[in-house]
């Protein structure tokens, strides 16, 4: 067990102590104790940076279920480490922020921090796991802890709705991923990711390659809110703001990005991978940016912007996967720029989006509302928040001098490069990529401006706010301040990141090119097309913002029925109502219907197998002869049976059953079974007597059986059952595969000292049957006695009166 | 003889099934009794018929009828009787308590 194993489980262990601290030390906000945990993890992970920057990786393994090749094995490379640093670093900032955001008197802090620590462990586990089953385990743990956190204020209906929606969608994706993992383990005969990657060349031709790819992508897309699975994120905004900032912008929603990046060395280079990842990413980018503009709620706006930015990163990962097609050389280096843009923007997005969420939380906390229509004019009241929001938004919009500008330029470079690809049938559609990317950037610019201007500019409306607005306490501002400083610092010295963060990440995603990257990010690179595209974005975006009032009405004309959330809701309702209808249709509550199902299924399955397997045959070679007496007995048997069925009189029916029983006894005589005949006679007598004892109390047989006489449907079923029994009996007679074992019982006298073989079997050879049969009779007797004697319901009624 | 017995068992199964599918509880009880008889005959037929003397060692014979199916049938008869008796008492009691023997009326609530 290495230190890394311990540090990943550390938050989970801390979660055990948190409720105790919350109860025992109520004076101190529990968050202060929790803060130590992500900070410790962050500092510990920093120690790996020099190793990873040197191009090395590390593997730590601990057996868990070795028989099934399941190990708690951890793999440290650039990709996992940077994700781990983002998770623990922003985790620490979020805990600090939440100390000031959540009141220690009113909130159930122990729940909050326990869920948060569960999430921290889960997320670290996802990014460091090498064993795919363990990866899946942590993956589902992120879904569960996210579910708990979204429904943190569980008394609200919207919170519960959002949590359920997020749960259903992400668990659906999780199952798809599990299926993919199983497929991959069948393909590579290992659960280890690294061992699998090593075989990627041989497995491209495998028939499970494509299904596994699609299922992995479903898992990644549901988690990373890609179109059309993005609908859970806006509803997850019911969570407390620190959670939205942490889970739903910086970490959990990037788990899918991580997964795609992790599997790029395996699937990348395939046409399907390129098209699905790029296409879905671009669609999400465009759709998210279009919808973000119309939002009235600040957090909903940020949710759609997150969706859009994740689509941005996803599409870049798709475009960059073309580099693996070439494997090396200039072409590969050209397309690896897209991967650079993806990992760079991943880091940038975590910084500015985290800070924006925190600022929105501050606005909400200090004014009591997040509604854009009520907000305005806060610039002079909350100058620090305003500055932070402005920097975050401009970075999001992709303007200098902030880090978003650099990654956006790289994005345009990647898109333009991808457009010039001549593989994967890109000649036809390639030109669409930069156009879509550019359009989406314009809308990104518009909603970023909306976010700042509608909140901080315009007229201050104190009468519409729930509280009197004022600047937030410093404690709350520290975290967004740190993130914002990073936003600016990264712009001015991006190349410091390059060696320690971006190169190791790219080496993980594009292993063939490892060690050959020459990253040099520049803010100014001459009058290139990218620059003109950015200028176009700013100009058009400014025009669109100025005329916002005129075209925002277009959104209102968009039919609500066509939205995906609507499809989700009605799909859920439809599934419920269909299953209810199906259940109501066949579960009628009438035992007769159920008997019909049972009998029809019996007839169909047995009959079909009898004929399809050609099982029917008649073999009369061993058949015994028939004499006249037996024919008479048979006729009486049939006659009495018919009498029982046809009669309307109770007495006749009882007598008919009695006759039937005695005829069976006579058959036993004819067929040389004296003990049976004896028993049958006695039992039949008792049965008839029992019927006669109940005679006066039994209901009269119905005059009309089923409305009008014979029920044809029942008759057909009954006829089929009878026919089938006869056919099976005849076929079985014809197929005696081996002789009976009964010769053994002919030695009954020597073995058991009994002359009567049947009795010897009952009491000696197979006496346990007899013992249990006695039990049956005892239980039946006791039950009949209890039924008649115990009148619980009536006694209760009597007591109540 | 085997063919005749198979047909008889089939007839009993048909009649029993038809009675079990009826509306009236008393007919269902009678139906189970008929089905029971059908099963007994079927068991006996499957063991082979009239292949020798009754399975009692005192009788001088070269071959005996298979005793094992007879032992099984004997067990079945007793169990059948126990269940039928209980069923009859149950039908009697339910008629007494609920005042109906119509299976259409004897059903659960809508939303169980």
PDB file of N, CA and C in Angstrom, chain A residues 588-592 595 599 620 623-626 630 634 641 645 647 672-673 676 679-680 684 691 697 701-702 705-706 710-711 714 718 722 726 729 736 742 755 757-758 762 773 783 787 791 794, chain B residues 1-6 8 10 12 14-15 17-18 20-23 26-27 30 37 44 46 50 52 55 57 64 66 70-71 74-75 78 81-82 84 86 88 92-93 95 97 101 103-104 107:
ATOM      1  N   UNK A 588     -55.592  -8.698 -14.026  1.00  0.00           N
ATOM      2  CA  UNK A 588     -56.994  -8.305 -13.892  1.00  0.00           C
ATOM      3  C   UNK A 588     -57.500  -8.486 -12.480  1.00  0.00           C
ATOM      4  N   UNK A 589     -56.832  -9.309 -11.685  1.00  0.00           N
ATOM      5  CA  UNK A 589     -57.327  -9.586 -10.350  1.00  0.00           C
ATOM      6  C   UNK A 589     -58.228 -10.822 -10.305  1.00  0.00           C
ATOM      7  N   UNK A 590     -58.591 -11.361 -11.475  1.00  0.00           N
ATOM      8  CA  UNK A 590     -59.408 -12.575 -11.498  1.00  0.00           C
ATOM      9  C   UNK A 590     -58.491 -13.794 -11.580  1.00  0.00           C
ATOM     10  N   UNK A 591     -58.643 -14.690 -10.610  1.00  0.00           N
ATOM     11  CA  UNK A 591     -57.743 -15.853 -10.616  1.00  0.00           C
ATOM     12  C   UNK A 591     -57.976 -16.696 -11.866  1.00  0.00           C
ATOM     13  N   UNK A 592     -59.178 -16.615 -12.430  1.00  0.00           N
ATOM     14  CA  UNK A 592     -59.455 -17.408 -13.618  1.00  0.00           C
ATOM     15  C   UNK A 592     -58.582 -16.982 -14.798  1.00  0.00           C
ATOM     16  N   UNK A 595     -55.156 -18.381 -14.309  1.00  0.00           N
ATOM     17  CA  UNK A 595     -55.134 -19.808 -14.639  1.00  0.00           C
ATOM     18  C   UNK A 595     -55.095 -20.013 -16.145  1.00  0.00           C
ATOM     19  N   UNK A 599     -52.275 -22.031 -18.180  1.00  0.00           N
ATOM     20  CA  UNK A 599     -52.604 -23.210 -18.989  1.00  0.00           C
ATOM     21  C   UNK A 599     -52.239 -22.995 -20.452  1.00  0.00           C
ATOM     22  N   UNK A 620     -46.861 -49.498 -29.506  1.00  0.00           N
ATOM     23  CA  UNK A 620     -47.798 -50.389 -28.819  1.00  0.00           C
ATOM     24  C   UNK A 620     -47.204 -51.782 -28.613  1.00  0.00           C
ATOM     25  N   UNK A 623     -47.692 -52.952 -25.048  1.00  0.00           N
ATOM     26  CA  UNK A 623     -48.970 -52.632 -24.438  1.00  0.00           C
ATOM     27  C   UNK A 623     -49.683 -53.883 -23.959  1.00  0.00           C
ATOM     28  N   UNK A 624     -50.353 -53.743 -22.814  1.00  0.00           N
ATOM     29  CA  UNK A 624     -51.115 -54.874 -22.276  1.00  0.00           C
ATOM     30  C   UNK A 624     -52.446 -54.994 -23.012  1.00  0.00           C
ATOM     31  N   UNK A 625     -53.056 -56.152 -22.894  1.00  0.00           N
ATOM     32  CA  UNK A 625     -54.349 -56.355 -23.569  1.00  0.00           C
ATOM     33  C   UNK A 625     -55.481 -55.708 -22.783  1.00  0.00           C
ATOM     34  N   UNK A 626     -56.617 -55.577 -23.456  1.00  0.00           N
ATOM     35  CA  UNK A 626     -57.785 -54.955 -22.816  1.00  0.00           C
ATOM     36  C   UNK A 626     -58.902 -55.994 -22.793  1.00  0.00           C
ATOM     37  N   UNK A 630     -62.734 -53.920 -18.417  1.00  0.00           N
ATOM     38  CA  UNK A 630     -62.017 -52.649 -18.379  1.00  0.00           C
ATOM     39  C   UNK A 630     -62.700 -51.614 -19.265  1.00  0.00           C
ATOM     40  N   UNK A 634     -64.096 -48.067 -18.060  1.00  0.00           N
ATOM     41  CA  UNK A 634     -63.721 -46.812 -18.724  1.00  0.00           C
ATOM     42  C   UNK A 634     -64.950 -46.000 -19.075  1.00  0.00           C
ATOM     43  N   UNK A 641     -67.532 -38.604 -15.086  1.00  0.00           N
ATOM     44  CA  UNK A 641     -66.824 -37.323 -15.258  1.00  0.00           C
ATOM     45  C   UNK A 641     -67.727 -36.314 -15.956  1.00  0.00           C
ATOM     46  N   UNK A 645     -69.288 -32.571 -14.724  1.00  0.00           N
ATOM     47  CA  UNK A 645     -69.133 -31.315 -15.469  1.00  0.00           C
ATOM     48  C   UNK A 645     -70.488 -30.719 -15.839  1.00  0.00           C
ATOM     49  N   UNK A 647     -73.684 -31.395 -14.688  1.00  0.00           N
ATOM     50  CA  UNK A 647     -74.829 -31.249 -13.762  1.00  0.00           C
ATOM     51  C   UNK A 647     -74.938 -29.833 -13.179  1.00  0.00           C
ATOM     52  N   UNK A 672     -53.685 -54.484 -10.587  1.00  0.00           N
ATOM     53  CA  UNK A 672     -52.867 -55.228  -9.608  1.00  0.00           C
ATOM     54  C   UNK A 672     -52.150 -54.314  -8.614  1.00  0.00           C
ATOM     55  N   UNK A 673     -52.976 -53.465  -8.000  1.00  0.00           N
ATOM     56  CA  UNK A 673     -52.403 -52.617  -6.958  1.00  0.00           C
ATOM     57  C   UNK A 673     -53.325 -52.666  -5.749  1.00  0.00           C
ATOM     58  N   UNK A 676     -53.279 -49.725  -3.175  1.00  0.00           N
ATOM     59  CA  UNK A 676     -53.858 -48.498  -3.729  1.00  0.00           C
ATOM     60  C   UNK A 676     -55.368 -48.581  -3.710  1.00  0.00           C
ATOM     61  N   UNK A 679     -56.612 -48.001  -0.166  1.00  0.00           N
ATOM     62  CA  UNK A 679     -56.506 -46.599   0.246  1.00  0.00           C
ATOM     63  C   UNK A 679     -57.504 -45.742  -0.497  1.00  0.00           C
ATOM     64  N   UNK A 680     -57.577 -45.959  -1.794  1.00  0.00           N
ATOM     65  CA  UNK A 680     -58.441 -45.127  -2.622  1.00  0.00           C
ATOM     66  C   UNK A 680     -59.896 -45.251  -2.159  1.00  0.00           C
ATOM     67  N   UNK A 684     -61.757 -42.063  -0.666  1.00  0.00           N
ATOM     68  CA  UNK A 684     -62.884 -41.556  -1.447  1.00  0.00           C
ATOM     69  C   UNK A 684     -64.119 -41.493  -0.569  1.00  0.00           C
ATOM     70  N   UNK A 691     -67.666 -33.880   1.795  1.00  0.00           N
ATOM     71  CA  UNK A 691     -68.529 -33.052   0.946  1.00  0.00           C
ATOM     72  C   UNK A 691     -69.950 -33.028   1.502  1.00  0.00           C
ATOM     73  N   UNK A 697     -74.158 -26.344   3.857  1.00  0.00           N
ATOM     74  CA  UNK A 697     -73.552 -25.013   3.909  1.00  0.00           C
ATOM     75  C   UNK A 697     -72.952 -24.604   2.577  1.00  0.00           C
ATOM     76  N   UNK A 701     -74.775 -24.948  -6.906  1.00  0.00           N
ATOM     77  CA  UNK A 701     -74.091 -24.761  -8.191  1.00  0.00           C
ATOM     78  C   UNK A 701     -74.873 -23.756  -9.007  1.00  0.00           C
ATOM     79  N   UNK A 702     -74.178 -22.982  -9.742  1.00  0.00           N
ATOM     80  CA  UNK A 702     -74.822 -21.919 -10.489  1.00  0.00           C
ATOM     81  C   UNK A 702     -75.747 -22.479 -11.576  1.00  0.00           C
ATOM     82  N   UNK A 705     -73.721 -21.092 -15.979  1.00  0.00           N
ATOM     83  CA  UNK A 705     -72.302 -21.126 -15.589  1.00  0.00           C
ATOM     84  C   UNK A 705     -71.578 -19.825 -15.926  1.00  0.00           C
ATOM     85  N   UNK A 706     -71.429 -19.536 -17.193  1.00  0.00           N
ATOM     86  CA  UNK A 706     -70.697 -18.315 -17.565  1.00  0.00           C
ATOM     87  C   UNK A 706     -71.608 -17.454 -18.435  1.00  0.00           C
ATOM     88  N   UNK A 710     -72.148 -22.877 -21.984  1.00  0.00           N
ATOM     89  CA  UNK A 710     -70.767 -23.333 -22.049  1.00  0.00           C
ATOM     90  C   UNK A 710     -69.852 -22.192 -22.454  1.00  0.00           C
ATOM     91  N   UNK A 711     -68.733 -22.085 -21.787  1.00  0.00           N
ATOM     92  CA  UNK A 711     -67.744 -21.096 -22.174  1.00  0.00           C
ATOM     93  C   UNK A 711     -66.793 -21.740 -23.180  1.00  0.00           C
ATOM     94  N   UNK A 714     -62.915 -21.502 -22.517  1.00  0.00           N
ATOM     95  CA  UNK A 714     -62.453 -22.441 -21.495  1.00  0.00           C
ATOM     96  C   UNK A 714     -62.447 -23.858 -22.037  1.00  0.00           C
ATOM     97  N   UNK A 718     -59.354 -26.355 -22.070  1.00  0.00           N
ATOM     98  CA  UNK A 718     -59.447 -27.637 -21.378  1.00  0.00           C
ATOM     99  C   UNK A 718     -59.186 -28.780 -22.353  1.00  0.00           C
ATOM    100  N   UNK A 722     -56.203 -31.550 -22.123  1.00  0.00           N
ATOM    101  CA  UNK A 722     -56.464 -32.987 -22.094  1.00  0.00           C
ATOM    102  C   UNK A 722     -55.750 -33.709 -23.218  1.00  0.00           C
ATOM    103  N   UNK A 726     -52.686 -36.576 -23.006  1.00  0.00           N
ATOM    104  CA  UNK A 726     -52.773 -37.877 -23.657  1.00  0.00           C
ATOM    105  C   UNK A 726     -51.575 -38.101 -24.574  1.00  0.00           C
ATOM    106  N   UNK A 729     -48.409 -38.669 -22.642  1.00  0.00           N
ATOM    107  CA  UNK A 729     -48.447 -39.988 -22.014  1.00  0.00           C
ATOM    108  C   UNK A 729     -48.135 -41.072 -23.037  1.00  0.00           C
ATOM    109  N   UNK A 736     -39.215 -45.845 -23.720  1.00  0.00           N
ATOM    110  CA  UNK A 736     -38.608 -46.324 -22.465  1.00  0.00           C
ATOM    111  C   UNK A 736     -37.126 -46.495 -22.699  1.00  0.00           C
ATOM    112  N   UNK A 742     -36.954 -51.459 -10.410  1.00  0.00           N
ATOM    113  CA  UNK A 742     -37.772 -52.134  -9.405  1.00  0.00           C
ATOM    114  C   UNK A 742     -37.354 -53.556  -9.103  1.00  0.00           C
ATOM    115  N   UNK A 755     -42.957 -58.784   3.089  1.00  0.00           N
ATOM    116  CA  UNK A 755     -43.433 -59.472   1.906  1.00  0.00           C
ATOM    117  C   UNK A 755     -44.132 -58.538   0.950  1.00  0.00           C
ATOM    118  N   UNK A 757     -44.178 -55.487  -1.147  1.00  0.00           N
ATOM    119  CA  UNK A 757     -43.144 -54.584  -1.659  1.00  0.00           C
ATOM    120  C   UNK A 757     -43.540 -53.123  -1.503  1.00  0.00           C
ATOM    121  N   UNK A 758     -44.806 -52.801  -1.789  1.00  0.00           N
ATOM    122  CA  UNK A 758     -45.237 -51.408  -1.712  1.00  0.00           C
ATOM    123  C   UNK A 758     -45.064 -50.879  -0.289  1.00  0.00           C
ATOM    124  N   UNK A 762     -42.677 -47.878   1.232  1.00  0.00           N
ATOM    125  CA  UNK A 762     -43.231 -46.733   1.972  1.00  0.00           C
ATOM    126  C   UNK A 762     -42.604 -46.590   3.347  1.00  0.00           C
ATOM    127  N   UNK A 773     -45.239 -36.913   4.371  1.00  0.00           N
ATOM    128  CA  UNK A 773     -46.651 -37.028   3.983  1.00  0.00           C
ATOM    129  C   UNK A 773     -47.531 -36.985   5.227  1.00  0.00           C
ATOM    130  N   UNK A 783     -54.831 -26.987  10.034  1.00  0.00           N
ATOM    131  CA  UNK A 783     -55.270 -25.784   9.322  1.00  0.00           C
ATOM    132  C   UNK A 783     -56.783 -25.764   9.209  1.00  0.00           C
ATOM    133  N   UNK A 787     -59.069 -22.939  10.766  1.00  0.00           N
ATOM    134  CA  UNK A 787     -59.973 -22.151   9.916  1.00  0.00           C
ATOM    135  C   UNK A 787     -61.364 -22.088  10.534  1.00  0.00           C
ATOM    136  N   UNK A 791     -61.619 -17.082  14.821  1.00  0.00           N
ATOM    137  CA  UNK A 791     -62.394 -16.023  14.155  1.00  0.00           C
ATOM    138  C   UNK A 791     -61.810 -14.686  14.583  1.00  0.00           C
ATOM    139  N   UNK A 794     -63.659 -11.295  13.527  1.00  0.00           N
ATOM    140  CA  UNK A 794     -64.900 -11.036  14.234  1.00  0.00           C
ATOM    141  C   UNK A 794     -64.633 -10.651  15.682  1.00  0.00           C
TER     142      UNK A 794
ATOM    143  N   UNK B   1     -54.015 -51.314 -23.744  1.00  0.00           N
ATOM    144  CA  UNK B   1     -54.436 -50.842 -22.412  1.00  0.00           C
ATOM    145  C   UNK B   1     -53.795 -49.492 -22.083  1.00  0.00           C
ATOM    146  N   UNK B   2     -52.494 -49.331 -22.431  1.00  0.00           N
ATOM    147  CA  UNK B   2     -51.820 -48.058 -22.163  1.00  0.00           C
ATOM    148  C   UNK B   2     -52.509 -46.920 -22.913  1.00  0.00           C
ATOM    149  N   UNK B   3     -52.923 -47.228 -24.157  1.00  0.00           N
ATOM    150  CA  UNK B   3     -53.589 -46.182 -24.945  1.00  0.00           C
ATOM    151  C   UNK B   3     -54.904 -45.790 -24.297  1.00  0.00           C
ATOM    152  N   UNK B   4     -55.649 -46.778 -23.885  1.00  0.00           N
ATOM    153  CA  UNK B   4     -56.923 -46.501 -23.223  1.00  0.00           C
ATOM    154  C   UNK B   4     -56.709 -45.665 -21.965  1.00  0.00           C
ATOM    155  N   UNK B   5     -55.721 -46.059 -21.171  1.00  0.00           N
ATOM    156  CA  UNK B   5     -55.481 -45.327 -19.929  1.00  0.00           C
ATOM    157  C   UNK B   5     -55.026 -43.893 -20.211  1.00  0.00           C
ATOM    158  N   UNK B   6     -54.209 -43.722 -21.246  1.00  0.00           N
ATOM    159  CA  UNK B   6     -53.763 -42.372 -21.594  1.00  0.00           C
ATOM    160  C   UNK B   6     -54.945 -41.501 -21.973  1.00  0.00           C
ATOM    161  N   UNK B   8     -58.028 -41.941 -21.048  1.00  0.00           N
ATOM    162  CA  UNK B   8     -58.831 -41.682 -19.848  1.00  0.00           C
ATOM    163  C   UNK B   8     -58.201 -40.543 -19.026  1.00  0.00           C
ATOM    164  N   UNK B  10     -56.371 -38.205 -20.148  1.00  0.00           N
ATOM    165  CA  UNK B  10     -56.621 -36.979 -20.896  1.00  0.00           C
ATOM    166  C   UNK B  10     -58.017 -36.455 -20.652  1.00  0.00           C
ATOM    167  N   UNK B  12     -59.914 -37.012 -18.040  1.00  0.00           N
ATOM    168  CA  UNK B  12     -59.997 -36.475 -16.675  1.00  0.00           C
ATOM    169  C   UNK B  12     -59.333 -35.108 -16.583  1.00  0.00           C
ATOM    170  N   UNK B  14     -58.980 -32.944 -18.970  1.00  0.00           N
ATOM    171  CA  UNK B  14     -59.826 -31.968 -19.670  1.00  0.00           C
ATOM    172  C   UNK B  14     -60.969 -31.527 -18.767  1.00  0.00           C
ATOM    173  N   UNK B  15     -61.645 -32.509 -18.177  1.00  0.00           N
ATOM    174  CA  UNK B  15     -62.784 -32.165 -17.318  1.00  0.00           C
ATOM    175  C   UNK B  15     -62.317 -31.351 -16.122  1.00  0.00           C
ATOM    176  N   UNK B  17     -59.653 -29.448 -15.859  1.00  0.00           N
ATOM    177  CA  UNK B  17     -59.261 -28.091 -16.275  1.00  0.00           C
ATOM    178  C   UNK B  17     -60.489 -27.225 -16.506  1.00  0.00           C
ATOM    179  N   UNK B  18     -61.469 -27.805 -17.165  1.00  0.00           N
ATOM    180  CA  UNK B  18     -62.685 -27.019 -17.436  1.00  0.00           C
ATOM    181  C   UNK B  18     -63.345 -26.591 -16.136  1.00  0.00           C
ATOM    182  N   UNK B  20     -61.893 -26.240 -13.207  1.00  0.00           N
ATOM    183  CA  UNK B  20     -61.050 -25.284 -12.483  1.00  0.00           C
ATOM    184  C   UNK B  20     -61.222 -23.876 -13.043  1.00  0.00           C
ATOM    185  N   UNK B  21     -61.530 -23.783 -14.328  1.00  0.00           N
ATOM    186  CA  UNK B  21     -61.705 -22.464 -14.953  1.00  0.00           C
ATOM    187  C   UNK B  21     -63.097 -21.882 -14.715  1.00  0.00           C
ATOM    188  N   UNK B  22     -63.911 -22.568 -13.913  1.00  0.00           N
ATOM    189  CA  UNK B  22     -65.294 -22.096 -13.731  1.00  0.00           C
ATOM    190  C   UNK B  22     -65.344 -20.931 -12.760  1.00  0.00           C
ATOM    191  N   UNK B  23     -66.520 -20.305 -12.699  1.00  0.00           N
ATOM    192  CA  UNK B  23     -66.699 -19.158 -11.806  1.00  0.00           C
ATOM    193  C   UNK B  23     -66.951 -19.590 -10.371  1.00  0.00           C
ATOM    194  N   UNK B  26     -67.121 -23.912  -5.687  1.00  0.00           N
ATOM    195  CA  UNK B  26     -67.366 -25.334  -5.422  1.00  0.00           C
ATOM    196  C   UNK B  26     -66.989 -26.178  -6.636  1.00  0.00           C
ATOM    197  N   UNK B  27     -67.200 -25.597  -7.813  1.00  0.00           N
ATOM    198  CA  UNK B  27     -66.805 -26.321  -9.018  1.00  0.00           C
ATOM    199  C   UNK B  27     -65.268 -26.438  -9.108  1.00  0.00           C
ATOM    200  N   UNK B  30     -64.243 -29.275  -6.920  1.00  0.00           N
ATOM    201  CA  UNK B  30     -64.517 -30.544  -7.595  1.00  0.00           C
ATOM    202  C   UNK B  30     -63.491 -30.772  -8.706  1.00  0.00           C
ATOM    203  N   UNK B  37     -57.402 -37.336  -9.697  1.00  0.00           N
ATOM    204  CA  UNK B  37     -57.610 -38.693 -10.207  1.00  0.00           C
ATOM    205  C   UNK B  37     -56.874 -38.903 -11.519  1.00  0.00           C
ATOM    206  N   UNK B  44     -49.773 -44.302 -12.784  1.00  0.00           N
ATOM    207  CA  UNK B  44     -49.834 -45.761 -12.847  1.00  0.00           C
ATOM    208  C   UNK B  44     -49.485 -46.248 -14.251  1.00  0.00           C
ATOM    209  N   UNK B  46     -47.654 -44.810 -16.507  1.00  0.00           N
ATOM    210  CA  UNK B  46     -46.244 -44.611 -16.843  1.00  0.00           C
ATOM    211  C   UNK B  46     -45.365 -45.749 -16.331  1.00  0.00           C
ATOM    212  N   UNK B  50     -49.893 -54.270 -16.013  1.00  0.00           N
ATOM    213  CA  UNK B  50     -50.107 -55.723 -16.058  1.00  0.00           C
ATOM    214  C   UNK B  50     -48.858 -56.500 -16.489  1.00  0.00           C
ATOM    215  N   UNK B  52     -47.144 -58.304 -14.491  1.00  0.00           N
ATOM    216  CA  UNK B  52     -46.944 -59.471 -13.639  1.00  0.00           C
ATOM    217  C   UNK B  52     -47.949 -59.474 -12.512  1.00  0.00           C
ATOM    218  N   UNK B  55     -47.526 -56.815  -6.425  1.00  0.00           N
ATOM    219  CA  UNK B  55     -46.189 -56.813  -5.809  1.00  0.00           C
ATOM    220  C   UNK B  55     -46.196 -57.318  -4.372  1.00  0.00           C
ATOM    221  N   UNK B  57     -44.818 -60.654  -2.170  1.00  0.00           N
ATOM    222  CA  UNK B  57     -43.859 -61.739  -2.388  1.00  0.00           C
ATOM    223  C   UNK B  57     -44.446 -63.122  -2.136  1.00  0.00           C
ATOM    224  N   UNK B  64     -43.415 -59.446 -11.201  1.00  0.00           N
ATOM    225  CA  UNK B  64     -44.359 -58.654 -10.414  1.00  0.00           C
ATOM    226  C   UNK B  64     -44.595 -57.320 -11.123  1.00  0.00           C
ATOM    227  N   UNK B  66     -44.588 -53.354 -11.274  1.00  0.00           N
ATOM    228  CA  UNK B  66     -43.625 -52.402 -10.699  1.00  0.00           C
ATOM    229  C   UNK B  66     -44.184 -51.802  -9.401  1.00  0.00           C
ATOM    230  N   UNK B  70     -46.576 -47.522  -7.504  1.00  0.00           N
ATOM    231  CA  UNK B  70     -47.674 -47.708  -6.549  1.00  0.00           C
ATOM    232  C   UNK B  70     -47.382 -46.987  -5.249  1.00  0.00           C
ATOM    233  N   UNK B  71     -46.114 -47.085  -4.810  1.00  0.00           N
ATOM    234  CA  UNK B  71     -45.752 -46.381  -3.580  1.00  0.00           C
ATOM    235  C   UNK B  71     -45.898 -44.879  -3.766  1.00  0.00           C
ATOM    236  N   UNK B  74     -49.533 -43.941  -3.721  1.00  0.00           N
ATOM    237  CA  UNK B  74     -50.101 -43.992  -2.378  1.00  0.00           C
ATOM    238  C   UNK B  74     -49.798 -42.694  -1.635  1.00  0.00           C
ATOM    239  N   UNK B  75     -48.560 -42.243  -1.763  1.00  0.00           N
ATOM    240  CA  UNK B  75     -48.195 -40.959  -1.146  1.00  0.00           C
ATOM    241  C   UNK B  75     -49.045 -39.841  -1.729  1.00  0.00           C
ATOM    242  N   UNK B  78     -52.684 -39.631  -0.474  1.00  0.00           N
ATOM    243  CA  UNK B  78     -52.840 -39.083   0.870  1.00  0.00           C
ATOM    244  C   UNK B  78     -52.673 -37.570   0.853  1.00  0.00           C
ATOM    245  N   UNK B  81     -55.595 -35.941  -0.663  1.00  0.00           N
ATOM    246  CA  UNK B  81     -56.728 -35.905   0.258  1.00  0.00           C
ATOM    247  C   UNK B  81     -56.572 -34.768   1.260  1.00  0.00           C
ATOM    248  N   UNK B  82     -55.365 -34.632   1.803  1.00  0.00           N
ATOM    249  CA  UNK B  82     -55.137 -33.569   2.773  1.00  0.00           C
ATOM    250  C   UNK B  82     -55.424 -32.202   2.168  1.00  0.00           C
ATOM    251  N   UNK B  84     -57.176 -31.489  -0.550  1.00  0.00           N
ATOM    252  CA  UNK B  84     -58.574 -31.350  -0.958  1.00  0.00           C
ATOM    253  C   UNK B  84     -59.463 -31.045   0.246  1.00  0.00           C
ATOM    254  N   UNK B  86     -58.568 -29.620   3.014  1.00  0.00           N
ATOM    255  CA  UNK B  86     -58.323 -28.248   3.441  1.00  0.00           C
ATOM    256  C   UNK B  86     -59.015 -27.255   2.504  1.00  0.00           C
ATOM    257  N   UNK B  88     -61.616 -27.727   0.705  1.00  0.00           N
ATOM    258  CA  UNK B  88     -63.061 -27.767   0.885  1.00  0.00           C
ATOM    259  C   UNK B  88     -63.474 -26.928   2.090  1.00  0.00           C
ATOM    260  N   UNK B  92     -65.736 -23.571   2.098  1.00  0.00           N
ATOM    261  CA  UNK B  92     -66.896 -23.488   2.993  1.00  0.00           C
ATOM    262  C   UNK B  92     -66.824 -22.243   3.852  1.00  0.00           C
ATOM    263  N   UNK B  93     -65.617 -22.007   4.414  1.00  0.00           N
ATOM    264  CA  UNK B  93     -65.471 -20.850   5.292  1.00  0.00           C
ATOM    265  C   UNK B  93     -65.579 -19.545   4.506  1.00  0.00           C
ATOM    266  N   UNK B  95     -67.233 -18.994   1.841  1.00  0.00           N
ATOM    267  CA  UNK B  95     -68.643 -18.765   1.484  1.00  0.00           C
ATOM    268  C   UNK B  95     -69.397 -18.243   2.693  1.00  0.00           C
ATOM    269  N   UNK B  97     -68.153 -16.574   5.269  1.00  0.00           N
ATOM    270  CA  UNK B  97     -67.728 -15.236   5.677  1.00  0.00           C
ATOM    271  C   UNK B  97     -68.074 -14.182   4.639  1.00  0.00           C
ATOM    272  N   UNK B 101     -69.668 -17.281  -3.690  1.00  0.00           N
ATOM    273  CA  UNK B 101     -68.709 -18.268  -4.177  1.00  0.00           C
ATOM    274  C   UNK B 101     -68.306 -17.916  -5.601  1.00  0.00           C
ATOM    275  N   UNK B 103     -66.123 -16.382  -8.300  1.00  0.00           N
ATOM    276  CA  UNK B 103     -64.735 -15.941  -8.396  1.00  0.00           C
ATOM    277  C   UNK B 103     -64.612 -14.544  -8.992  1.00  0.00           C
ATOM    278  N   UNK B 104     -65.634 -14.109  -9.714  1.00  0.00           N
ATOM    279  CA  UNK B 104     -65.588 -12.758 -10.279  1.00  0.00           C
ATOM    280  C   UNK B 104     -65.687 -11.714  -9.169  1.00  0.00           C
ATOM    281  N   UNK B 107     -62.127 -10.941  -5.663  1.00  0.00           N
ATOM    282  CA  UNK B 107     -60.879 -10.423  -6.216  1.00  0.00           C
ATOM    283  C   UNK B 107     -60.395  -9.273  -5.353  1.00  0.00           C
TER     284      UNK B 107
END
